[in-house]
Tab-separated table of N, CA and C in Angstrom:
chain	number	residue	atom	x	y	z
X	249	MET	N	-6.951	-11.791	9.372
X	249	MET	CA	-6.726	-12.082	7.439
X	249	MET	C	-7.821	-11.189	6.548
X	250	ILE	N	-7.191	-11.070	5.503
X	250	ILE	CA	-8.366	-10.464	4.187
X	250	ILE	C	-8.580	-11.266	3.538
X	251	ALA	N	-9.863	-12.141	2.957
X	251	ALA	CA	-10.181	-12.849	2.182
X	251	ALA	C	-9.502	-11.924	0.785
X	252	ASP	N	-9.550	-13.628	0.170
X	252	ASP	CA	-8.563	-13.625	-1.225
X	252	ASP	C	-7.317	-12.636	-1.249
X	253	ALA	N	-7.008	-12.220	-0.292
X	253	ALA	CA	-5.432	-11.417	-0.540
X	253	ALA	C	-4.722	-11.503	-1.499
X	254	GLU	N	-4.355	-13.263	-1.173
X	254	GLU	CA	-3.172	-13.411	-2.289
X	254	GLU	C	-4.075	-13.025	-3.981
X	255	ASP	N	-4.907	-13.703	-3.913
X	255	ASP	CA	-5.426	-13.157	-5.680
X	255	ASP	C	-5.159	-11.490	-5.338
X	256	LEU	N	-5.647	-10.734	-4.699
X	256	LEU	CA	-5.802	-9.031	-4.914
X	256	LEU	C	-4.425	-8.857	-4.828
X	257	VAL	N	-3.366	-9.216	-3.980
X	257	VAL	CA	-2.191	-8.573	-4.570
X	257	VAL	C	-1.692	-9.224	-5.926
X	258	HIS	N	-2.177	-9.864	-6.245
X	258	HIS	CA	-1.369	-10.795	-7.636
X	258	HIS	C	-2.020	-10.115	-8.716
X	259	ASP	N	-3.209	-9.460	-9.320
X	259	ASP	CA	-3.986	-8.862	-9.774
X	259	ASP	C	-3.308	-7.138	-9.550
X	260	TRP	N	-3.312	-6.635	-8.520
X	260	TRP	CA	-3.038	-5.515	-8.741
X	260	TRP	C	-1.013	-5.806	-8.827
X	261	GLU	N	-0.455	-6.172	-8.515
X	261	GLU	CA	1.400	-6.283	-8.989
X	261	GLU	C	1.052	-6.890	-10.419
X	262	SER	N	-0.337	-7.483	-10.884
X	262	SER	CA	-0.199	-7.694	-12.950
X	262	SER	C	-0.779	-6.339	-13.687
X	263	ILE	N	-1.816	-5.040	-12.311
X	263	ILE	CA	-1.952	-4.146	-12.979
X	263	ILE	C	-0.794	-3.202	-13.438
X	264	ARG	N	-0.203	-3.042	-12.465
X	264	ARG	CA	1.306	-2.747	-12.089
X	264	ARG	C	2.596	-2.603	-13.513
X	265	GLN	N	2.140	-4.387	-13.512
X	265	GLN	CA	3.283	-4.186	-14.708
X	265	GLN	C	2.912	-4.323	-15.835
X	266	GLY	N	1.528	-3.758	-16.278
X	266	GLY	CA	1.173	-4.058	-17.385
X	266	GLY	C	0.459	-4.872	-18.392
X	267	TYR	N	0.171	-6.188	-16.996
X	267	TYR	CA	-0.792	-7.672	-18.269
X	267	TYR	C	-1.243	-7.820	-17.497
X	268	PHE	N	-2.469	-7.208	-16.697
X	268	PHE	CA	-3.817	-7.327	-16.053
X	268	PHE	C	-4.601	-7.811	-17.119
X	269	PRO	N	-5.212	-8.877	-17.160
X	269	PRO	CA	-6.111	-9.370	-18.260
X	269	PRO	C	-7.561	-9.098	-18.241
X	270	GLY	N	-7.758	-8.331	-17.081
X	270	GLY	CA	-9.161	-8.228	-17.031
X	270	GLY	C	-8.995	-6.372	-16.974
X	271	GLU	N	-10.080	-6.430	-16.647
X	271	GLU	CA	-10.327	-4.644	-16.316
X	271	GLU	C	-10.198	-4.092	-15.577
X	272	PRO	N	-9.138	-3.630	-15.455
X	272	PRO	CA	-8.043	-2.938	-14.203
X	272	PRO	C	-8.546	-1.235	-13.918
X	273	ASP	N	-9.558	-0.523	-13.935
X	273	ASP	CA	-10.509	0.502	-13.420
X	273	ASP	C	-11.262	0.104	-12.491
X	274	ALA	N	-11.843	-1.080	-13.453
X	274	ALA	CA	-12.563	-1.681	-12.076
X	274	ALA	C	-12.715	-2.366	-11.398
X	275	THR	N	-11.047	-2.371	-11.374
X	275	THR	CA	-10.107	-3.386	-10.230
X	275	THR	C	-9.408	-2.534	-9.171
X	276	LEU	N	-8.999	-0.576	-9.734
X	276	LEU	CA	-8.861	0.036	-8.929
X	276	LEU	C	-9.576	0.343	-8.501
X	277	LEU	N	-11.282	0.504	-8.970
X	277	LEU	CA	-11.987	1.771	-8.107
X	277	LEU	C	-12.782	0.125	-7.075
X	278	GLU	N	-12.125	-0.877	-6.999
X	278	GLU	CA	-13.192	-1.625	-6.156
X	278	GLU	C	-11.264	-2.152	-5.179
X	279	CYS	N	-10.754	-1.852	-4.940
X	279	CYS	CA	-9.359	-0.985	-3.761
X	279	CYS	C	-10.002	0.010	-3.528
X	280	VAL	N	-10.279	0.931	-4.150
X	280	VAL	CA	-11.213	2.429	-3.149
X	280	VAL	C	-12.123	1.988	-2.512
X	281	GLU	N	-13.239	1.336	-3.150
X	281	GLU	CA	-14.200	0.751	-1.981
X	281	GLU	C	-13.875	0.181	-0.841
X	282	GLN	N	-12.811	-1.257	-0.762
X	282	GLN	CA	-12.639	-1.318	-0.060
X	282	GLN	C	-11.688	-0.661	1.028
X	283	LEU	N	-11.022	0.059	0.274
X	283	LEU	CA	-10.736	1.345	1.802
X	283	LEU	C	-11.039	1.683	2.534
X	284	ARG	N	-12.383	2.301	1.155
X	284	ARG	CA	-13.129	3.229	2.497
X	284	ARG	C	-13.979	2.245	3.138
X	285	VAL	N	-14.143	1.161	3.181
X	285	VAL	CA	-15.327	0.516	3.718
X	285	VAL	C	-13.591	0.159	5.192
X	286	ALA	N	-12.868	-0.136	5.003
X	286	ALA	CA	-11.921	-0.270	6.168
X	286	ALA	C	-11.120	0.763	6.941
X	287	ARG	N	-10.933	2.335	6.317
X	287	ARG	CA	-11.864	3.324	7.244
X	287	ARG	C	-12.516	3.611	7.742
X	288	ALA	N	-13.613	2.732	7.598
X	288	ALA	CA	-14.661	3.157	8.591
X	288	ALA	C	-15.146	2.225	9.391
X	289	ALA	N	-14.303	1.169	9.148
X	289	ALA	CA	-14.713	-0.044	9.852
X	289	ALA	C	-14.823	0.657	11.756
X	290	VAL	N	-15.238	-0.045	12.400
X	290	VAL	CA	-15.438	0.297	13.702
X	290	VAL	C	-15.723	-1.307	14.087
X	291	PRO	N	-14.235	-1.334	15.085
X	291	PRO	CA	-13.200	-0.953	15.392
X	291	PRO	C	-12.124	-1.066	14.079
X	292	ARG	N	-11.232	-0.323	14.031
X	292	ARG	CA	-10.516	-0.371	12.626
X	292	ARG	C	-8.748	-1.369	12.836
X	293	ASP	N	-9.752	-1.726	11.624
X	293	ASP	CA	-8.260	-2.836	12.168
X	293	ASP	C	-6.745	-1.716	10.969
X	294	PRO	N	-5.821	-1.700	11.530
X	294	PRO	CA	-4.396	-1.034	11.242
X	294	PRO	C	-4.173	-1.135	9.384
X	295	ASP	N	-4.154	-2.969	10.740
X	295	ASP	CA	-3.576	-3.805	8.840
X	295	ASP	C	-4.174	-4.074	7.356
X	296	VAL	N	-5.551	-3.407	7.845
X	296	VAL	CA	-6.218	-3.601	6.578
X	296	VAL	C	-6.594	-2.543	5.958
X	297	ALA	N	-6.776	-0.925	6.950
X	297	ALA	CA	-6.721	-0.083	5.949
X	297	ALA	C	-5.317	0.277	5.070
X	298	ALA	N	-4.071	-0.146	6.396
X	298	ALA	CA	-2.907	-0.054	4.762
X	298	ALA	C	-2.626	-1.748	4.179
X	299	PHE	N	-3.130	-2.585	4.022
X	299	PHE	CA	-3.120	-3.144	3.205
X	299	PHE	C	-4.017	-2.688	1.692
X	300	PHE	N	-4.980	-2.343	2.168
X	300	PHE	CA	-5.863	-1.109	0.817
X	300	PHE	C	-5.529	0.156	0.314
X	301	THR	N	-4.872	0.217	1.454
X	301	THR	CA	-4.130	1.868	0.889
X	301	THR	C	-2.815	1.885	0.113
X	302	LEU	N	-1.336	0.864	0.054
X	302	LEU	CA	-0.379	0.336	0.469
X	302	LEU	C	-1.175	-0.746	-1.719
X	303	GLY	N	-2.381	-0.925	-1.576
X	303	GLY	CA	-2.372	-1.769	-2.909
X	303	GLY	C	-2.754	-0.276	-3.768
X	304	LEU	N	-3.352	0.605	-3.589
X	304	LEU	CA	-3.707	1.675	-4.804
X	304	LEU	C	-2.070	2.655	-4.496
X	305	VAL	N	-1.295	2.294	-3.832
X	305	VAL	CA	-0.130	2.482	-4.063
X	305	VAL	C	0.220	1.736	-5.469
X	306	LEU	N	0.423	1.440	-5.211
X	306	LEU	CA	0.746	-0.459	-5.725
X	306	LEU	C	0.360	0.254	-7.747
X	307	MET	N	-0.566	0.496	-7.773
X	307	MET	CA	-1.366	0.721	-8.915
X	307	MET	C	-1.199	1.984	-9.195
X	308	TYR	N	-0.591	3.096	-8.955
X	308	TYR	CA	-0.835	4.701	-9.088
X	308	TYR	C	-0.085	4.536	-10.231
X	309	GLY	N	0.619	3.840	-10.906
X	309	GLY	CA	0.832	4.295	-13.001
X	309	GLY	C	-0.322	3.885	-13.388
X	310	HIS	N	-0.922	3.287	-12.990
X	310	HIS	CA	-1.994	2.557	-13.939
X	310	HIS	C	-3.379	3.906	-14.027
X	311	ALA	N	-3.057	4.271	-12.644
X	311	ALA	CA	-4.222	5.460	-12.035
X	311	ALA	C	-3.805	7.132	-12.581
X	312	MET	N	-2.737	6.937	-13.355
X	312	MET	CA	-1.500	8.038	-13.806
X	312	MET	C	-2.616	7.997	-15.082
X	313	GLU	N	-3.215	7.125	-15.539
X	313	GLU	CA	-3.712	6.762	-17.298
X	313	GLU	C	-5.092	6.507	-17.421
X	314	ALA	N	-5.263	6.069	-16.176
X	314	ALA	CA	-6.901	5.831	-16.257
X	314	ALA	C	-7.704	7.051	-16.611
X	315	ASP	N	-9.314	6.429	-17.033
X	315	ASP	CA	-10.029	7.696	-16.918
X	315	ASP	C	-9.657	8.312	-15.774
X	316	PRO	N	-9.619	10.025	-16.395
X	316	PRO	CA	-9.862	11.416	-14.934
X	316	PRO	C	-10.873	10.858	-13.783
X	317	GLU	N	-12.226	10.342	-13.860
X	317	GLU	CA	-12.989	10.295	-13.198
X	317	GLU	C	-11.655	8.637	-12.303
X	318	VAL	N	-11.457	8.098	-12.744
X	318	VAL	CA	-10.598	7.167	-11.718
X	318	VAL	C	-8.990	7.109	-10.985
X	319	ALA	N	-8.741	8.122	-11.767
X	319	ALA	CA	-7.557	8.729	-11.448
X	319	ALA	C	-7.783	9.625	-10.089
X	320	ASP	N	-9.447	10.137	-9.929
X	320	ASP	CA	-9.595	11.404	-9.315
X	320	ASP	C	-10.036	10.469	-8.103
X	321	GLU	N	-10.504	9.777	-8.690
X	321	GLU	CA	-11.482	8.676	-6.978
X	321	GLU	C	-9.749	7.977	-6.651
X	322	ALA	N	-8.766	7.665	-6.979
X	322	ALA	CA	-7.170	7.087	-6.734
X	322	ALA	C	-7.090	8.193	-5.428
X	323	ALA	N	-6.425	8.825	-6.669
X	323	ALA	CA	-5.914	10.143	-5.573
X	323	ALA	C	-6.677	10.771	-4.138
X	324	LYS	N	-8.146	10.481	-4.111
X	324	LYS	CA	-8.782	11.158	-3.129
X	324	LYS	C	-8.930	10.134	-2.052
X	325	ALA	N	-9.424	8.735	-2.736
X	325	ALA	CA	-8.574	7.990	-1.779
X	325	ALA	C	-7.531	7.816	-0.990
X	326	LEU	N	-5.905	8.485	-1.754
X	326	LEU	CA	-5.343	8.271	-0.982
X	326	LEU	C	-5.050	9.227	-0.173
X	327	LEU	N	-5.016	10.571	-0.294
X	327	LEU	CA	-5.245	12.068	0.763
X	327	LEU	C	-5.855	11.533	1.244
X	328	ALA	N	-7.363	11.076	1.343
X	328	ALA	CA	-8.169	11.104	2.468
X	328	ALA	C	-7.457	9.529	4.027
X	329	ALA	N	-6.945	8.873	3.434
X	329	ALA	CA	-6.022	7.751	4.161
X	329	ALA	C	-5.035	8.347	4.501
X	330	ALA	N	-3.836	9.260	4.190
X	330	ALA	CA	-2.900	9.903	4.524
X	330	ALA	C	-3.045	11.354	5.272
X	331	SER	N	-4.346	11.760	5.086
X	331	SER	CA	-5.134	12.595	6.399
X	331	SER	C	-6.176	12.155	7.384
X	332	ASP	N	-5.459	11.298	7.795
X	332	ASP	CA	-6.344	10.564	8.185
X	332	ASP	C	-6.201	11.624	10.003
X	333	PRO	N	-7.706	11.657	10.431
X	333	PRO	CA	-6.457	12.056	12.363
X	333	PRO	C	-5.761	11.107	12.724
X	334	ALA	N	-6.478	9.845	12.870
X	334	ALA	CA	-5.454	8.573	13.638
X	334	ALA	C	-3.999	8.144	12.793
X	335	VAL	N	-4.031	8.825	12.049
X	335	VAL	CA	-2.488	8.610	11.179
X	335	VAL	C	-1.887	10.765	11.824
X	336	VAL	N	-2.235	11.169	11.445
X	336	VAL	CA	-1.566	12.724	11.709
X	336	VAL	C	-1.242	12.953	12.744
X	337	ASN	N	-2.503	12.498	13.722
X	337	ASN	CA	-2.090	12.724	15.484
X	337	ASN	C	-1.283	11.760	15.944
X	338	ARG	N	-1.278	10.723	15.440
X	338	ARG	CA	-0.031	9.290	16.416
X	338	ARG	C	1.160	9.888	16.530
X	339	ALA	N	2.071	9.635	17.347
X	339	ALA	CA	3.537	9.983	17.271
X	339	ALA	C	3.991	8.957	16.834
X	340	CYS	N	4.477	9.036	16.475
X	340	CYS	CA	6.300	7.605	15.907
X	340	CYS	C	7.274	8.138	16.252
X	341	GLY	N	8.042	7.056	16.700
X	341	GLY	CA	9.484	6.970	17.056
X	341	GLY	C	10.546	6.555	16.279
X	342	HIS	N	10.335	6.698	14.888
X	342	HIS	CA	10.985	6.285	13.791
X	342	HIS	C	11.830	7.207	13.085
X	343	GLU	N	12.869	7.519	13.103
X	343	GLU	CA	13.479	8.197	12.468
X	343	GLU	C	13.888	8.374	10.897
X	344	THR	N	13.418	6.587	10.345
X	344	THR	CA	13.219	6.970	9.225
X	344	THR	C	11.675	6.126	8.726
X	345	HIS	N	11.526	6.353	7.337
X	345	HIS	CA	10.859	5.576	6.996
X	345	HIS	C	11.077	4.852	5.827
X	346	PRO	N	9.996	3.124	5.242
X	346	PRO	CA	10.550	3.318	3.719
X	346	PRO	C	10.089	4.224	2.996
X	347	CYS	N	9.110	5.041	3.186
X	347	CYS	CA	8.751	6.043	2.468
X	347	CYS	C	9.762	7.313	2.127
X	348	ASP	N	10.325	7.543	2.510
X	348	ASP	CA	11.567	8.250	2.929
X	348	ASP	C	12.404	7.966	1.686
X	349	ASP	N	12.771	6.959	1.342
X	349	ASP	CA	13.391	6.381	0.103
X	349	ASP	C	13.845	7.288	-1.089
X	350	SER	N	14.598	7.679	-1.763
X	350	SER	CA	14.564	8.590	-3.137
X	350	SER	C	13.875	7.513	-3.860
X	351	ASP	N	14.084	6.780	-4.043
X	351	ASP	CA	13.437	5.405	-4.667
X	351	ASP	C	12.148	4.954	-4.572
X	352	VAL	N	11.042	5.520	-4.291
X	352	VAL	CA	10.059	4.952	-4.548
X	352	VAL	C	9.544	3.593	-4.976
X	353	ASP	N	9.613	3.838	-6.190
X	353	ASP	CA	9.586	2.906	-7.785
X	353	ASP	C	10.590	1.668	-6.782
X	354	GLY	N	11.259	1.592	-6.989
X	354	GLY	CA	12.544	1.222	-6.460
X	354	GLY	C	11.509	0.058	-5.103
X	355	GLN	N	10.960	0.742	-3.863
X	355	GLN	CA	10.444	0.165	-3.043
X	355	GLN	C	9.181	-0.607	-3.591
X	356	LEU	N	8.648	0.180	-4.407
X	356	LEU	CA	7.132	-1.209	-4.584
X	356	LEU	C	7.461	-2.153	-4.829
X	357	GLU	N	8.653	-2.745	-4.882
X	357	GLU	CA	9.568	-4.249	-5.652
X	357	GLU	C	9.065	-5.382	-4.958
X	358	SER	N	9.082	-4.605	-2.937
X	358	SER	CA	8.630	-5.322	-2.218
X	358	SER	C	7.337	-4.993	-1.914
X	359	PHE	N	6.535	-4.883	-1.896
X	359	PHE	CA	4.965	-4.471	-2.277
X	359	PHE	C	4.252	-6.122	-1.728
X	360	GLU	N	5.054	-7.144	-3.158
X	360	GLU	CA	3.893	-7.905	-3.065
X	360	GLU	C	4.016	-8.421	-1.425
X	361	MET	N	5.751	-8.555	-1.014
X	361	MET	CA	5.803	-9.012	0.259
X	361	MET	C	5.627	-8.434	1.386
X	362	LEU	N	5.322	-7.583	0.779
X	362	LEU	CA	4.427	-6.247	1.802
X	362	LEU	C	3.183	-7.105	2.526
X	363	LEU	N	2.176	-6.645	1.497
X	363	LEU	CA	1.212	-7.376	1.174
X	363	LEU	C	0.375	-8.275	1.833
X	364	SER	N	1.607	-8.975	1.540
X	364	SER	CA	0.864	-10.605	1.806
X	364	SER	C	1.329	-10.458	4.144
X	365	LEU	N	2.235	-9.762	3.939
X	365	LEU	CA	2.290	-9.807	5.344
X	365	LEU	C	1.419	-8.920	6.275
X	366	LEU	N	1.071	-7.733	5.728
X	366	LEU	CA	-0.023	-6.892	5.781
X	366	LEU	C	-1.343	-8.122	6.237
X	367	ALA	N	-1.248	-8.997	5.226
X	367	ALA	CA	-2.902	-9.481	4.820
X	367	ALA	C	-2.917	-11.149	6.342
X	368	GLY	N	-1.887	-11.242	6.957
X	368	GLY	CA	-1.661	-11.935	8.279
X	368	GLY	C	-1.696	-13.773	7.286
X	369	ASP	N	-1.119	-13.730	6.359
X	369	ASP	CA	-0.870	-15.040	5.348
X	369	ASP	C	0.134	-15.129	4.443
X	370	SER	N	1.285	-15.571	5.259
X	370	SER	CA	2.310	-15.054	4.431
X	370	SER	C	3.729	-16.334	4.827
X	371	GLU	N	4.571	-16.214	3.790
X	371	GLU	CA	5.819	-16.947	3.982
X	371	GLU	C	6.735	-16.307	4.067
X	372	TYR	N	6.658	-15.333	3.971
X	372	TYR	CA	7.607	-14.762	3.961
X	372	TYR	C	7.791	-14.003	5.920
X	373	GLU	N	9.069	-12.853	6.275
X	373	GLU	CA	8.817	-12.789	7.479
X	373	GLU	C	9.016	-11.095	7.213
X	374	TRP	N	8.697	-10.153	8.440
X	374	TRP	CA	8.224	-8.655	8.581
X	374	TRP	C	10.902	-8.706	8.130
X	375	GLU	N	11.865	-9.013	8.780
X	375	GLU	CA	12.503	-9.063	8.529
X	375	GLU	C	13.053	-9.066	6.338
X	376	ASP	N	12.610	-9.905	6.185
X	376	ASP	CA	12.767	-9.854	4.339
X	376	ASP	C	12.826	-8.605	3.497
X	377	LEU	N	11.742	-7.600	4.369
X	377	LEU	CA	11.755	-6.610	3.999
X	377	LEU	C	13.363	-5.871	3.936
X	378	ASP	N	13.983	-6.063	4.970
X	378	ASP	CA	15.032	-5.554	5.000
X	378	ASP	C	16.076	-5.772	3.866
X	379	ARG	N	16.643	-5.082	2.662
X	379	ARG	CA	17.583	-4.843	1.916
X	379	ARG	C	18.339	-5.004	2.670
X	380	LYS	N	18.564	-3.744	3.313
X	380	LYS	CA	20.211	-4.147	3.590
X	380	LYS	C	20.704	-4.886	5.379
X	381	GLY	N	19.513	-5.385	6.132
X	381	GLY	CA	19.533	-6.589	7.210
X	381	GLY	C	20.337	-5.891	8.076
X	382	GLN	N	20.417	-4.497	8.012
X	382	GLN	CA	20.585	-3.542	9.288
X	382	GLN	C	19.542	-3.205	10.111
X	383	GLU	N	18.148	-3.395	10.085
X	383	GLU	CA	17.212	-2.906	10.463
X	383	GLU	C	16.807	-3.248	11.890
X	384	PRO	N	16.860	-3.353	12.986
X	384	PRO	CA	16.171	-4.000	14.445
X	384	PRO	C	14.590	-3.984	13.688
X	385	GLN	N	14.154	-2.812	13.179
X	385	GLN	CA	12.276	-2.675	13.986
X	385	GLN	C	11.626	-2.529	12.923
X	386	GLU	N	12.174	-3.487	11.327
X	386	GLU	CA	11.411	-3.571	10.461
X	386	GLU	C	10.045	-3.280	10.019
X	387	GLU	N	9.428	-4.496	11.054
X	387	GLU	CA	7.744	-4.560	11.411
X	387	GLU	C	7.704	-3.177	11.216
X	388	SER	N	7.929	-2.730	12.711
X	388	SER	CA	6.691	-1.395	12.720
X	388	SER	C	7.409	0.087	12.274
X	389	ARG	N	8.374	0.166	10.648
X	389	ARG	CA	9.003	1.116	10.354
X	389	ARG	C	7.470	0.903	9.239
X	390	TRP	N	7.881	-0.453	8.303
X	390	TRP	CA	6.921	-0.456	7.489
X	390	TRP	C	5.488	-0.338	7.302
X	391	ARG	N	4.963	-0.730	8.817
X	391	ARG	CA	3.336	-0.783	9.813
X	391	ARG	C	3.242	0.442	10.201
X	392	CYS	N	4.625	1.249	9.859
X	392	CYS	CA	3.569	2.524	10.679
X	392	CYS	C	2.968	3.438	9.805
X	393	PRO	N	2.484	3.895	10.879
X	393	PRO	CA	0.706	4.110	9.865
X	393	PRO	C	1.909	5.738	9.018
X	394	HIS	N	2.794	6.041	9.497
X	394	HIS	CA	2.961	7.443	8.986
X	394	HIS	C	3.412	7.045	7.613
X	395	ASN	N	4.808	5.317	7.611
X	395	ASN	CA	4.989	5.066	6.287
X	395	ASN	C	3.787	4.743	5.380
X	396	VAL	N	2.961	4.434	5.882
X	396	VAL	CA	1.879	4.228	5.224
X	396	VAL	C	1.254	5.748	4.347
X	397	ALA	N	1.353	6.692	5.361
X	397	ALA	CA	0.623	7.976	4.678
X	397	ALA	C	1.575	8.340	4.165
X	398	GLY	N	2.837	8.261	3.961
X	398	GLY	CA	4.225	9.145	3.221
X	398	GLY	C	4.085	8.448	1.376
X	399	PHE	N	3.122	7.067	1.726
X	399	PHE	CA	3.342	6.188	0.404
X	399	PHE	C	1.998	6.714	-0.190
X	400	ALA	N	1.226	7.048	0.875
X	400	ALA	CA	-0.464	7.433	0.015
X	400	ALA	C	0.144	8.511	-0.468
X	401	ARG	N	0.558	9.817	0.341
X	401	ARG	CA	0.566	11.174	-0.253
X	401	ARG	C	1.786	11.046	-1.974
X	402	TRP	N	3.048	10.076	-1.552
X	402	TRP	CA	3.349	10.130	-2.467
X	402	TRP	C	2.512	9.585	-4.125
X	403	ALA	N	2.166	8.660	-3.859
X	403	ALA	CA	1.633	7.952	-4.682
X	403	ALA	C	0.081	9.866	-5.775
X	404	ALA	N	-0.643	9.766	-4.804
X	404	ALA	CA	-1.447	10.354	-4.725
X	404	ALA	C	-0.863	11.735	-5.575
X	405	ALA	N	0.446	12.403	-5.306
X	405	ALA	CA	0.933	13.760	-6.002
X	405	ALA	C	1.256	13.075	-7.418
X	406	ALA	N	1.741	11.450	-7.519
X	406	ALA	CA	2.199	11.577	-8.855
X	406	ALA	C	0.909	11.188	-9.326
X	407	ILE	N	-0.462	10.761	-9.074
X	407	ILE	CA	-1.148	10.842	-10.047
X	407	ILE	C	-2.237	11.863	-10.304
X	408	GLY	N	-1.881	13.008	-9.556
X	408	GLY	CA	-2.349	14.386	-9.154
X	408	GLY	C	-1.842	15.033	-10.861
């Protein structure tokens, strides 16, 4: 479980919606740092790395408008997560991933639920993420490192 996950997700969603009462740049940079720590951990917990990667994805809109240094740090962290050899060299049997949806911004609506599931403290179930009710492997598709990397690449490109 991730300490304060619920508070983090609430803050990140508030930043995405544009009504965060605190300092969004500092919150975004703290997420960048937590992602670095998660990626450097031995052994690495892929759910923790995915949690902070997708947290940055959720805040991409703010990063696009943030100070250039903040935007650059966010984009670099996202690209590093997306190009991680543990992701790139891992086989994947999924035909598609949620990041392949042409409406990626629409997928962000599911991120509060997704992040709470990754944090391990959720009232939701993985099947709740399936909007069509037809995907038997919703958990593995959302958790798949290739899906997380796809969202990270998309957000980094949008920021850059």
